[in-house]
Amino acid sequence: MAALLRGLRAGRTLRGLSSVVAAPSAVNPQCSSLNRGFHRAALRLQDEYKSDKPPSSSSSSSSSSTTYHEHYQAHSAEHDTAAEASQHDSASDPSAEQPERPNTSYQDQSGEHGEEYETEEQLQSRILTAALEFVPLHGWSMEAIAAGAETLGLSSASTGMFYNGAGDLVLHFIAHCNSQLTEILAEQHKQVQLGQTEPKKTADFLREAVETRLRMYIPYIETWPQAMSILLLPHNIPDCLKHLSSMVDDIWYYAGDRSTDMNWYTKRAVLTGIYNTTELVMLQDSSPDFQDTWSFLDNRIQDVVNMASSAKQVQSTGEAVVQGLMGAAVTLKNLTGLNQRR
Amino acid sequence: MAASMRLLVRRAIRLSHKNITLTAAGAAARSDCCRGPLVCRCFSDEAEDRSTHFGFETVPETEKAKRVYKVFENVAQKYDIMNDAMSLGIHRMWKDTLLHVMHPQPGAQLLDMAGGTGDISFRFLDYIRSQEERQKRRVARSSQTPSWRDISNNYSTQDEPRESRAVVCDINKEMLKVGKQKADSLGVSAGLSWVVGDAEELPFDDDQFDIYTIAFGIRNVTHIDQALQEALRVLKPGGRFMCLEFSKVNNPILSRIYDAYSFQMIPVIGEVIAGDWKSYQYLVESIRKFPNQEEFKGMIEDAGFYCVKYYNLTGGVVALHSGFKL
């Protein structure tokens, strides 16, 4: 049985080698990312061995990797997963013919077509992004990650790569939301710099930033309590706090805060409080388009603004009162004759 | 693909070596042949047969497989009892840890290599069954008052498109026989297959399995790197390779106790319970000859696995290595 398979494999190899010489334009338009995963692994093998082998055998291994690649196309006709563009295959086929490939890690991330070498972290983040679709169905759990891996053509066993399990998925989502928020804020900042829009007042800016950020949770609002409970697990708390603090810092930075004294801490603490309480209100909100949440947010920010101005008032009042007392004390001294020098 | 090319080329080298003519292909592949320490000897030895270790003895490579076969043929009947006696039942914890780290999802296909008496496969099927039950309970709980549409959907839903399957593969027919008897007595037969096969040349097509495990078997394989490459071949992309094996104990005190226990107690227990001193002497010697955790991790990475990691169990007595085919 093993010998039979060996023979079949040898036969396929010879046939594959001969077909590689022919133009690889017979591309199956319905090839799946299974091809790409395998191709990538084969390319990586080729990269690793390029330093050991002389160019002649590396070209043979590259041709054999292309062979396997075509072998997969024959078998992937039944895959219904999202079809990779056939352009990717034709782009990578001629490149696979090159004997030497630079083993660089700074690959041009020009979308999926240019991606030929992928680090493990990039693969993991792709799996987690794909898994987000399944969160409404499976919740924030390993089943969602397994379903996401399967849409990418990977076996469900690859979920073992995520040692933190559901925590990885939640943290990835939060990091993704934060980077989206930063992009939006940077874009608005650029608009203001270019003079195309008016700069907003601080209170309005904060309100809009927090609202934009919280709106990103709306698709997952059913399962968000589960996500928050995962974030509160002790081993996830440091990462959660890190993401929260960097987000609050970004918002204040784009709001124009450049303070270097205690204000830096108080401002961020205040915004953290506002954000967390608004998030909790959002979880229980059932009004249309979360109107109650946004009005709660408005009120909290007004409170803060009022508190700031009333703090100033208290301070100046305090100073005035102190001066008044000092004056009264001097008058008393004069009246009782203590100030006179004998 | 590259793996099978390398296999073919290696065989070509061996044939050509015998004819004392080295082809260009042989020259090209020699550089990656010298990767495995065992195969390096094939170019340094003048003699025809290369030798390897069988416990503390040195034997020709061709003989090792036969002698290992004899060892396990002799111990097959008493294998499970001896496992319990030697490890004081701790081997059950090791195997349970393997399953917990594996955390298989319903629908996964397992290849239990050197599965012998089927311990891992039984646990795998149990785990999957409890996962499925938990999922069903969760679904039932969340839809306490199902609508008529939900009820009709439940009736018409077809079963999992992929049932989880465990294939127990072993080179030794006696061990598989014992395993089959155990399965029959436990009443487990759904989703289980028993196949005779050599780890260095698996009788399966490419990209078949989600998970490949080899528990306490890989140290008996003559060419470990070939077994690793075969594992890479039969795994699907994203598939996981997991290996449970005895390894080096780092703690010096524990190491002394462990050595004393291994060499003084285990062969004696073997003689008393199974009536076979030599097989258990081979067992403890082969543990000492196996590479340590870091070396084995390097071998797994060389075979082409990614995200390779190992966990030390019981202070390093057993190491669980895991790698992914990406």
XYZ file of C-alpha atoms in Angstrom:
668
model
C 0.000 0.000 0.000
C 2.805 2.322 0.901
C 4.741 1.234 -2.163
C 1.710 1.891 -4.341
C 1.376 5.401 -2.977
C 5.075 5.952 -3.437
C 4.774 4.936 -7.050
C 1.798 7.221 -7.559
C 3.685 10.093 -6.025
C 6.725 9.474 -8.198
C 4.477 9.358 -11.237
C 2.854 12.621 -10.284
C 6.252 14.213 -9.756
C 7.417 13.311 -13.230
C 4.201 14.463 -14.792
C 4.293 17.650 -12.747
C 7.849 18.429 -13.749
C 6.952 18.103 -17.398
C 3.871 20.298 -17.033
C 5.843 23.011 -15.264
C 7.851 23.496 -18.431
C 4.598 24.355 -20.187
C 3.180 27.788 -19.431
C 1.432 27.762 -16.057
C -1.480 29.705 -17.410
C -4.005 26.923 -16.887
C -5.036 28.448 -13.613
C -8.082 27.157 -11.865
C -10.058 30.297 -11.037
C -11.573 28.612 -8.051
C -8.353 27.872 -6.261
C -8.596 28.378 -2.550
C -6.227 29.842 -0.052
C -5.274 26.244 0.636
C -2.996 26.667 -2.367
C -1.574 29.804 -0.954
C -0.949 28.278 2.441
C 0.855 25.368 0.949
C 2.655 27.471 -1.583
C 3.766 29.730 1.193
C 5.045 26.812 3.226
C 6.833 25.421 0.221
C 8.348 28.799 -0.533
C 9.467 29.120 3.023
C 11.073 25.699 2.873
C 12.784 26.864 -0.246
C 13.957 30.002 1.511
C 15.356 28.042 4.417
C 17.256 25.646 2.244
C 18.530 28.176 -0.210
C 21.610 28.750 1.865
C 22.369 25.041 1.950
C 21.671 24.051 -1.600
C 23.390 25.258 -4.739
C 21.136 27.170 -7.130
C 20.524 24.177 -9.348
C 18.724 22.169 -6.700
C 16.862 25.164 -5.338
C 15.338 25.649 -8.746
C 14.356 22.017 -8.701
C 12.708 22.499 -5.335
C 11.000 25.654 -6.529
C 9.724 23.799 -9.544
C 8.580 20.995 -7.294
C 6.808 23.503 -5.100
C 5.029 24.834 -8.156
C 4.213 21.267 -9.082
C 2.554 20.694 -5.771
C 0.808 23.982 -6.231
C -0.726 22.761 -9.468
C -1.477 19.417 -7.909
C -3.566 21.287 -5.394
C -5.508 23.134 -8.013
C -6.787 19.832 -9.300
C -8.034 18.906 -5.873
C -9.431 22.222 -4.796
C -12.297 22.408 -7.254
C -14.733 21.395 -4.539
C -13.613 24.063 -2.084
C -16.211 26.731 -1.545
C -14.028 29.029 0.445
C -13.441 32.581 -0.713
C -11.655 32.278 -4.022
C -8.260 33.862 -4.226
C -7.818 35.991 -7.304
C -6.219 34.040 -10.063
C -3.895 36.974 -10.505
C -2.141 35.980 -7.336
C -1.261 32.606 -8.761
C 0.018 33.945 -12.031
C 2.011 36.546 -10.118
C 3.597 33.980 -7.861
C 4.194 31.342 -10.518
C 6.792 33.280 -12.466
C 8.364 34.432 -9.226
C 8.689 30.842 -8.101
C 10.837 30.203 -11.124
C 13.491 32.523 -9.754
C 16.265 30.460 -8.197
C 17.099 32.916 -5.418
C 14.537 34.812 -3.430
C 15.555 37.444 -0.866
C 14.501 36.247 2.536
C 13.365 39.656 3.667
C 10.910 40.301 6.418
C 9.945 43.758 5.224
C 7.663 42.520 2.485
C 5.487 44.993 0.676
C 2.059 44.568 2.191
C 0.236 45.587 -0.945
C -2.859 43.569 -0.216
C -3.145 39.870 -0.790
C -1.625 39.840 -4.250
C 1.809 40.898 -3.142
C 1.946 38.745 -0.046
C 4.374 35.921 -0.611
C 6.092 35.613 2.730
C 4.073 35.880 5.876
C 5.198 35.781 9.465
C 3.397 33.705 12.041
C 2.013 36.846 13.698
C 0.480 38.013 10.444
C -1.092 34.628 9.916
C -2.454 34.664 13.438
C -3.957 38.112 12.996
C -5.539 37.006 9.720
C -7.110 34.023 11.421
C -8.441 36.216 14.228
C -9.862 38.745 11.794
C -11.631 35.939 9.950
C -12.892 34.589 13.272
C -14.646 37.869 14.108
C -17.387 36.978 11.624
C -18.341 33.945 13.664
C -18.486 35.697 16.998
C -22.230 36.437 16.870
C -22.792 32.707 16.337
C -20.245 31.087 18.660
C -19.423 33.875 21.060
C -15.880 34.860 21.933
C -14.463 31.350 22.065
C -12.190 28.803 20.474
C -15.054 27.612 18.265
C -15.171 31.029 16.602
C -11.408 30.907 16.040
C -11.691 27.383 14.611
C -14.435 28.508 12.230
C -12.289 31.482 11.198
C -9.296 29.239 10.535
C -11.444 26.992 8.396
C -12.553 29.858 6.154
C -8.867 30.493 5.495
C -8.387 26.888 4.512
C -6.483 25.892 7.628
C -7.355 22.950 9.802
C -9.208 23.643 13.046
C -6.175 22.290 14.909
C -4.372 25.562 14.174
C -6.361 27.148 17.017
C -3.739 25.552 19.245
C -1.445 28.429 18.262
C -3.519 30.756 20.443
C -2.419 29.891 23.922
C -4.674 32.517 25.418
C -7.684 31.225 23.500
C -10.650 33.580 23.506
C -8.545 36.282 25.178
C -6.416 36.495 22.051
C -9.514 37.078 19.951
C -10.891 39.828 22.200
C -7.546 41.609 22.517
C -7.034 41.438 18.775
C -10.455 43.002 18.216
C -9.735 45.792 20.674
C -6.365 46.528 19.101
C -8.065 46.593 15.709
C -10.705 49.061 16.944
C -8.038 51.269 18.498
C -6.035 51.432 15.307
C -9.177 52.264 13.334
C -9.953 55.065 15.785
C -6.407 56.418 15.507
C -6.704 56.463 11.727
C -9.991 58.358 11.855
C -8.603 60.896 14.339
C -5.418 61.341 12.300
C -7.485 61.896 9.184
C -9.579 64.571 10.918
C -6.425 66.183 12.283
C -4.993 66.340 8.799
C -8.184 67.942 7.542
C -7.897 70.599 10.228
C -4.214 71.187 9.418
C -5.046 71.631 5.779
C -7.671 74.143 6.789
C -10.512 72.202 5.235
C -12.513 71.917 8.456
C -12.886 73.962 11.581
C -11.242 72.669 14.729
C -13.763 71.424 17.222
C -14.096 72.406 20.825
C -12.549 69.979 23.261
C -15.834 68.775 24.722
C -17.301 68.083 21.279
C -14.123 66.412 20.117
C -14.078 64.073 23.080
C -17.728 63.249 22.686
C -17.375 62.378 19.036
C -14.224 60.352 19.562
C -15.792 58.239 22.312
C -18.982 57.803 20.302
C -17.051 56.677 17.209
C -15.085 54.213 19.252
C -18.107 52.764 21.004
C -20.052 52.444 17.778
C -17.504 49.856 16.659
C -18.921 47.523 19.291
C -22.457 47.658 17.925
C -22.207 44.539 15.697
C -21.003 42.505 18.684
C -23.113 44.097 21.372
C -24.981 40.865 22.136
C -21.809 39.038 23.098
C -19.901 42.030 24.444
C -20.586 41.174 28.112
C -18.825 37.861 27.515
C -15.888 39.719 25.980
C -15.682 42.087 28.940
C -15.666 39.193 31.376
C -12.815 37.594 29.433
C -10.897 40.876 29.634
C -11.292 40.932 33.384
C -9.498 37.604 33.820
C -6.282 38.258 35.752
C -3.932 37.254 32.978
C -5.710 39.560 30.521
C -5.931 42.627 32.734
C -2.452 44.028 31.921
C -3.077 43.868 28.173
C -6.553 45.311 28.553
C -5.262 48.252 30.588
C -2.491 48.814 28.071
C -4.964 49.066 25.192
C -7.297 51.295 27.196
C -4.563 53.702 28.256
C -3.093 53.980 24.768
C -6.539 54.704 23.336
C -7.272 57.422 25.905
C -3.838 58.905 25.307
C -4.442 58.997 21.554
C -7.787 60.750 21.980
C -6.311 63.417 24.224
C -3.351 63.892 21.918
C -5.571 64.568 18.936
C -7.749 66.796 21.113
C -4.699 68.978 21.405
C -3.529 68.221 24.909
C 0.208 68.869 25.378
C 0.236 69.295 29.123
C 3.255 68.169 31.089
C 2.034 68.488 34.668
C -0.565 66.815 36.847
C -3.165 67.723 34.246
C -1.848 64.947 32.035
C -2.883 62.349 34.595
C -6.144 63.943 35.631
C -7.336 64.375 32.073
C -6.647 60.783 31.169
C -8.163 59.456 34.356
C -11.310 61.472 33.734
C -11.647 60.280 30.150
C -11.067 56.677 31.209
C -13.881 57.005 33.722
C -16.212 58.499 31.123
C -15.375 55.814 28.585
C -15.850 52.898 30.967
C -19.147 54.116 32.363
C -20.491 54.862 28.902
C -19.516 51.379 27.767
C -21.420 49.838 30.669
C -24.477 51.962 29.915
C -24.298 50.871 26.292
C -24.519 47.225 27.298
C -27.941 47.748 28.830
C -29.216 50.251 26.329
C -32.193 49.269 24.238
C -33.136 52.640 22.761
C -33.026 53.069 18.986
C -29.473 53.631 17.781
C -28.332 53.818 21.406
C -29.614 57.369 21.861
C -29.662 56.961 25.624
C -25.997 56.086 25.635
C -25.020 59.161 23.660
C -27.042 61.471 25.878
C -25.436 59.853 28.942
C -22.073 60.563 27.354
C -23.078 64.185 26.729
C -24.068 64.631 30.337
C -20.836 63.153 31.664
C -18.732 65.403 29.506
C -20.773 68.416 30.540
C -20.188 67.406 34.145
C -16.478 67.362 33.573
C -16.497 70.718 31.849
C -18.594 72.201 34.626
C -16.334 70.707 37.201
C -13.301 72.231 35.535
C -14.802 75.696 35.484
C -16.187 75.367 38.978
C -12.774 74.218 40.173
C -11.330 77.438 38.856
C -14.071 79.415 40.498
C -13.502 77.677 43.796
C -9.837 78.443 43.614
C -10.296 82.139 42.917
C -13.005 82.363 45.531
C -10.731 80.683 47.968
C -7.975 83.172 47.297
C -10.356 86.059 47.695
C -11.628 84.650 50.965
C -8.106 84.182 52.276
C -7.243 87.763 51.417
C -10.382 88.985 53.089
C -9.499 87.097 56.263
C -6.004 88.483 56.270
C -7.409 92.001 55.962
C -9.829 91.370 58.809
C -7.011 90.086 61.003
C -4.871 93.181 60.359
C -7.827 95.456 61.115
C -8.403 93.651 64.400
C -4.791 94.007 65.334
C -4.940 97.703 64.602
C -8.062 98.134 66.639
C -6.667 96.387 69.670
C -3.435 98.314 69.390
C -1.174 95.279 68.998
C 0.483 96.756 65.968
C 1.777 99.782 67.731
C 5.380 99.817 68.525
C 6.371 101.286 71.857
C 6.334 17.249 -2.295
C 9.787 18.424 -1.506
C 9.802 15.773 1.204
C 9.075 12.916 -1.134
C 11.592 14.253 -3.624
C 14.139 14.176 -0.844
C 13.152 10.611 0.061
C 13.550 9.493 -3.524
C 16.838 11.287 -3.832
C 18.081 9.759 -0.598
C 17.257 6.300 -1.825
C 19.047 7.126 -5.043
C 22.071 8.111 -2.981
C 22.042 4.874 -1.054
C 21.829 2.870 -4.236
C 24.522 4.932 -5.865
C 26.693 4.729 -2.796
C 26.614 1.002 -3.084
C 27.768 1.300 -6.674
C 30.462 3.776 -5.588
C 29.253 6.382 -8.137
C 27.878 9.642 -6.831
C 25.505 11.441 -9.156
C 24.929 15.180 -9.166
C 21.607 14.685 -7.447
C 23.389 12.850 -4.689
C 25.833 15.690 -4.286
C 23.014 18.200 -4.073
C 21.085 16.207 -1.511
C 24.081 15.310 0.601
C 24.033 18.728 2.186
C 20.549 18.221 3.516
C 21.179 14.531 4.188
C 23.776 15.473 6.745
C 21.048 17.152 8.705
C 20.147 14.063 10.675
C 22.896 12.806 12.944
C 22.043 9.188 12.187
C 22.202 9.563 8.419
C 25.519 11.445 8.564
C 27.125 8.175 9.461
C 26.258 6.828 6.040
C 29.023 8.889 4.489
C 31.603 8.455 7.197
C 31.280 4.688 7.410
C 33.339 2.618 5.048
C 31.251 -0.461 5.793
C 28.043 -1.322 4.009
C 25.545 -1.085 6.920
C 25.131 2.057 8.996
C 24.698 1.550 12.726
C 22.484 3.143 15.257
C 21.692 2.792 18.925
C 19.381 0.163 20.390
C 19.357 1.161 24.019
C 23.015 1.324 24.961
C 23.987 -1.212 22.293
C 25.051 -0.331 18.807
C 23.275 -2.283 16.127
C 22.987 -2.005 12.363
C 20.081 0.222 11.300
C 18.277 -2.538 9.509
C 18.289 -4.623 12.663
C 16.911 -1.974 14.975
C 13.404 -2.038 13.519
C 13.263 -5.805 13.852
C 14.438 -5.818 17.431
C 11.994 -3.061 18.389
C 9.237 -5.111 16.794
C 10.241 -8.102 18.922
C 10.289 -6.029 22.078
C 6.754 -4.797 21.611
C 5.509 -8.159 20.427
C 6.666 -9.600 23.730
C 5.211 -6.906 25.953
C 1.935 -6.288 24.087
C -0.299 -8.331 26.348
C 0.939 -6.739 29.568
C 1.639 -3.274 28.104
C -1.113 -1.367 29.892
C -0.540 -3.015 33.258
C 3.170 -2.345 33.019
C 2.516 1.315 32.139
C 0.460 1.719 35.286
C 3.005 -0.089 37.428
C 6.062 1.709 36.117
C 4.686 5.214 36.133
C 2.485 4.698 39.198
C -0.504 5.684 37.108
C 0.971 9.071 36.197
C 0.970 8.172 32.502
C -2.792 8.730 32.542
C -2.192 12.329 33.627
C 0.360 12.811 30.872
C -2.056 11.565 28.253
C -4.869 13.697 29.659
C -2.563 16.734 29.492
C -1.865 15.916 25.850
C -5.593 15.996 25.140
C -6.130 19.237 27.050
C -3.332 20.993 25.208
C -4.627 19.593 21.937
C -8.197 20.849 22.657
C -9.606 19.206 19.518
C -12.668 20.750 17.875
C -15.566 18.545 16.749
C -14.919 17.258 13.261
C -11.178 16.839 13.687
C -9.335 13.870 12.190
C -6.652 12.339 14.363
C -3.781 10.118 13.366
C -2.581 8.346 16.484
C 0.825 7.044 15.396
C 2.440 4.293 17.466
C -1.000 4.240 19.038
C -0.740 0.606 19.918
C -3.317 0.021 22.586
C -5.240 3.136 21.605
C -5.050 5.184 24.811
C -4.840 8.535 23.018
C -7.594 7.718 20.525
C -10.071 6.712 23.223
C -9.403 9.901 25.107
C -9.724 11.902 21.890
C -13.137 10.466 21.094
C -14.318 11.040 24.675
C -13.141 14.657 24.600
C -14.880 15.343 21.300
C -18.077 13.743 22.546
C -18.110 15.880 25.677
C -17.414 19.003 23.599
C -20.332 18.213 21.330
C -22.591 17.590 24.299
C -21.572 20.871 25.842
C -22.341 22.688 22.615
C -25.744 21.050 22.371
C -26.508 21.993 25.953
C -25.482 25.588 25.287
C -27.672 25.781 22.217
C -30.575 24.253 24.112
C -30.114 26.659 27.000
C -30.022 29.728 24.800
C -33.204 28.802 23.003
C -35.406 27.896 25.924
C -38.649 28.576 24.083
C -37.962 27.591 20.529
C -40.264 28.853 17.840
C -41.906 26.451 15.397
C -39.315 27.407 12.833
C -36.474 26.451 15.168
C -38.060 23.102 15.954
C -38.551 22.272 12.296
C -34.959 23.316 11.615
C -33.724 20.957 14.288
C -35.533 18.079 12.667
C -34.163 18.788 9.238
C -30.581 19.629 10.244
C -28.182 17.046 8.940
C -25.405 15.748 11.131
C -21.945 17.300 11.374
C -20.628 17.285 7.813
C -17.441 15.771 9.175
C -17.533 13.230 11.948
C -14.382 13.154 14.009
C -12.293 10.135 13.291
C -9.315 8.587 15.016
C -6.963 6.332 13.081
C -4.698 4.223 15.257
C -1.579 3.310 13.344
C 1.188 1.059 14.625
C 3.938 -0.978 13.069
C 3.235 -3.835 15.450
C 0.233 -6.072 14.845
C 0.230 -7.463 18.364
C -0.219 -4.043 19.915
C -3.084 -3.272 17.532
C -4.719 -6.567 18.442
C -4.618 -5.701 22.124
C -6.004 -2.265 21.299
C -8.894 -3.712 19.329
C -9.782 -6.025 22.186
C -9.777 -3.064 24.552
C -12.041 -1.097 22.226
C -14.459 -3.976 22.021
C -14.582 -4.392 25.759
C -15.156 -0.650 26.230
C -17.835 -0.686 23.560
C -16.135 2.083 21.580
C -16.021 1.479 17.892
C -17.570 4.464 16.134
C -15.009 6.652 14.425
C -12.052 4.381 15.156
C -9.830 2.616 12.621
C -6.841 0.364 13.128
C -4.090 0.455 10.518
C -0.696 -1.206 10.331
C 1.968 1.223 9.160
C 5.552 2.355 9.529
C 6.094 5.887 10.833
C 8.831 6.447 8.272
C 6.514 5.566 5.402
C 2.889 6.211 6.195
C 0.242 4.454 4.094
C -1.846 7.608 3.825
C -2.297 10.236 1.196
C -1.124 13.835 1.681
C -3.099 16.370 3.693
C -5.392 13.951 5.417
C -5.296 14.686 9.118
C -5.868 17.632 11.410
C -3.796 16.283 14.262
C -0.908 13.834 14.316
C 0.133 12.468 17.679
C 2.858 10.072 18.603
C 2.904 9.184 22.272
C 5.990 7.409 23.621
C 6.724 5.978 20.205
C 9.110 8.259 18.406
C 12.203 7.157 20.284
C 11.730 3.682 18.820
C 11.788 4.974 15.255
C 15.059 4.381 13.445
C 15.028 7.600 11.431
C 13.282 10.241 13.453
C 13.632 12.946 10.813
C 11.891 10.756 8.252
C 9.035 10.184 10.660
C 8.784 13.958 11.170
C 8.669 14.543 7.433
C 5.986 11.933 6.970
C 4.028 13.665 9.717
C 4.385 16.947 7.820
C 3.196 15.288 4.661
C 0.000 13.744 5.977
C -1.080 16.790 7.962
C -3.453 19.323 6.483
C -2.252 22.952 6.300
C -2.796 24.330 9.767
C -2.538 20.827 11.184
C -0.807 20.121 14.446
C 1.962 17.687 15.290
C 2.109 16.602 18.916
C 4.654 14.317 20.452
C 4.696 12.971 23.980
C 8.048 11.471 24.879
C 10.361 10.834 27.779
C 12.978 13.510 27.999
C 15.816 14.950 30.080
C 15.217 15.870 33.678
C 17.023 19.086 34.502
C 16.757 19.113 38.238
C 19.844 17.215 39.550
C 18.151 15.725 42.617
C 15.111 14.567 40.698
C 17.427 13.281 37.993
C 19.298 11.065 40.461
C 16.109 9.637 41.894
C 14.727 9.122 38.403
C 17.884 7.333 37.192
C 17.969 5.092 40.225
C 14.292 4.247 39.778
C 14.710 3.609 36.045
C 17.678 1.322 36.189
C 17.026 -0.478 39.458
C 13.264 -0.770 39.687
C 11.794 -0.842 36.192
C 13.518 -3.937 34.781
C 12.661 -5.751 38.021
C 8.998 -4.818 37.716
C 9.208 -5.896 34.083
C 10.551 -9.288 35.082
C 7.981 -9.798 37.805
C 4.862 -8.683 35.941
C 5.641 -9.307 32.285
C 8.431 -11.827 32.613
C 10.752 -9.817 30.378
C 13.779 -8.088 31.862
C 15.497 -7.245 28.587
C 12.624 -5.366 26.980
C 12.346 -2.999 29.908
C 16.091 -2.594 30.024
C 15.848 -1.505 26.390
C 13.053 0.886 27.324
C 15.006 2.796 29.967
C 18.171 2.820 27.868
C 16.339 4.158 24.838
C 15.015 7.012 26.977
C 18.585 8.038 27.754
C 19.545 7.897 24.081
C 16.753 10.170 22.893
C 17.712 13.839 22.256
C 16.741 16.380 24.889
C 13.912 18.893 24.675
C 15.771 21.658 22.825
C 17.432 19.296 20.364
C 14.188 17.611 19.539
C 12.530 20.996 19.124
C 15.281 21.840 16.618
C 14.628 18.613 14.741
C 10.923 19.389 14.530
C 11.657 22.874 13.222
C 14.074 21.439 10.663
C 11.360 19.165 9.355
C 9.338 22.257 8.522
C 6.996 22.844 11.437
C 6.266 26.289 12.850
C 5.431 27.664 16.289
C 7.231 24.717 17.857
C 6.868 24.644 21.612
C 7.416 22.122 24.353
C 5.934 21.652 27.802
C 7.790 19.795 30.518
C 5.600 17.446 32.494
C 6.555 15.982 35.862
C 9.720 18.062 35.998
C 11.036 17.022 32.584
C 10.459 13.297 32.869
C 8.059 13.688 29.944
C 8.045 16.470 27.375
C 5.130 17.390 25.144
C 6.296 18.928 21.854
C 3.885 20.657 19.531
C 4.355 22.141 16.067
C 2.131 23.421 13.281
C 2.195 22.924 9.565
C 1.599 26.413 8.222
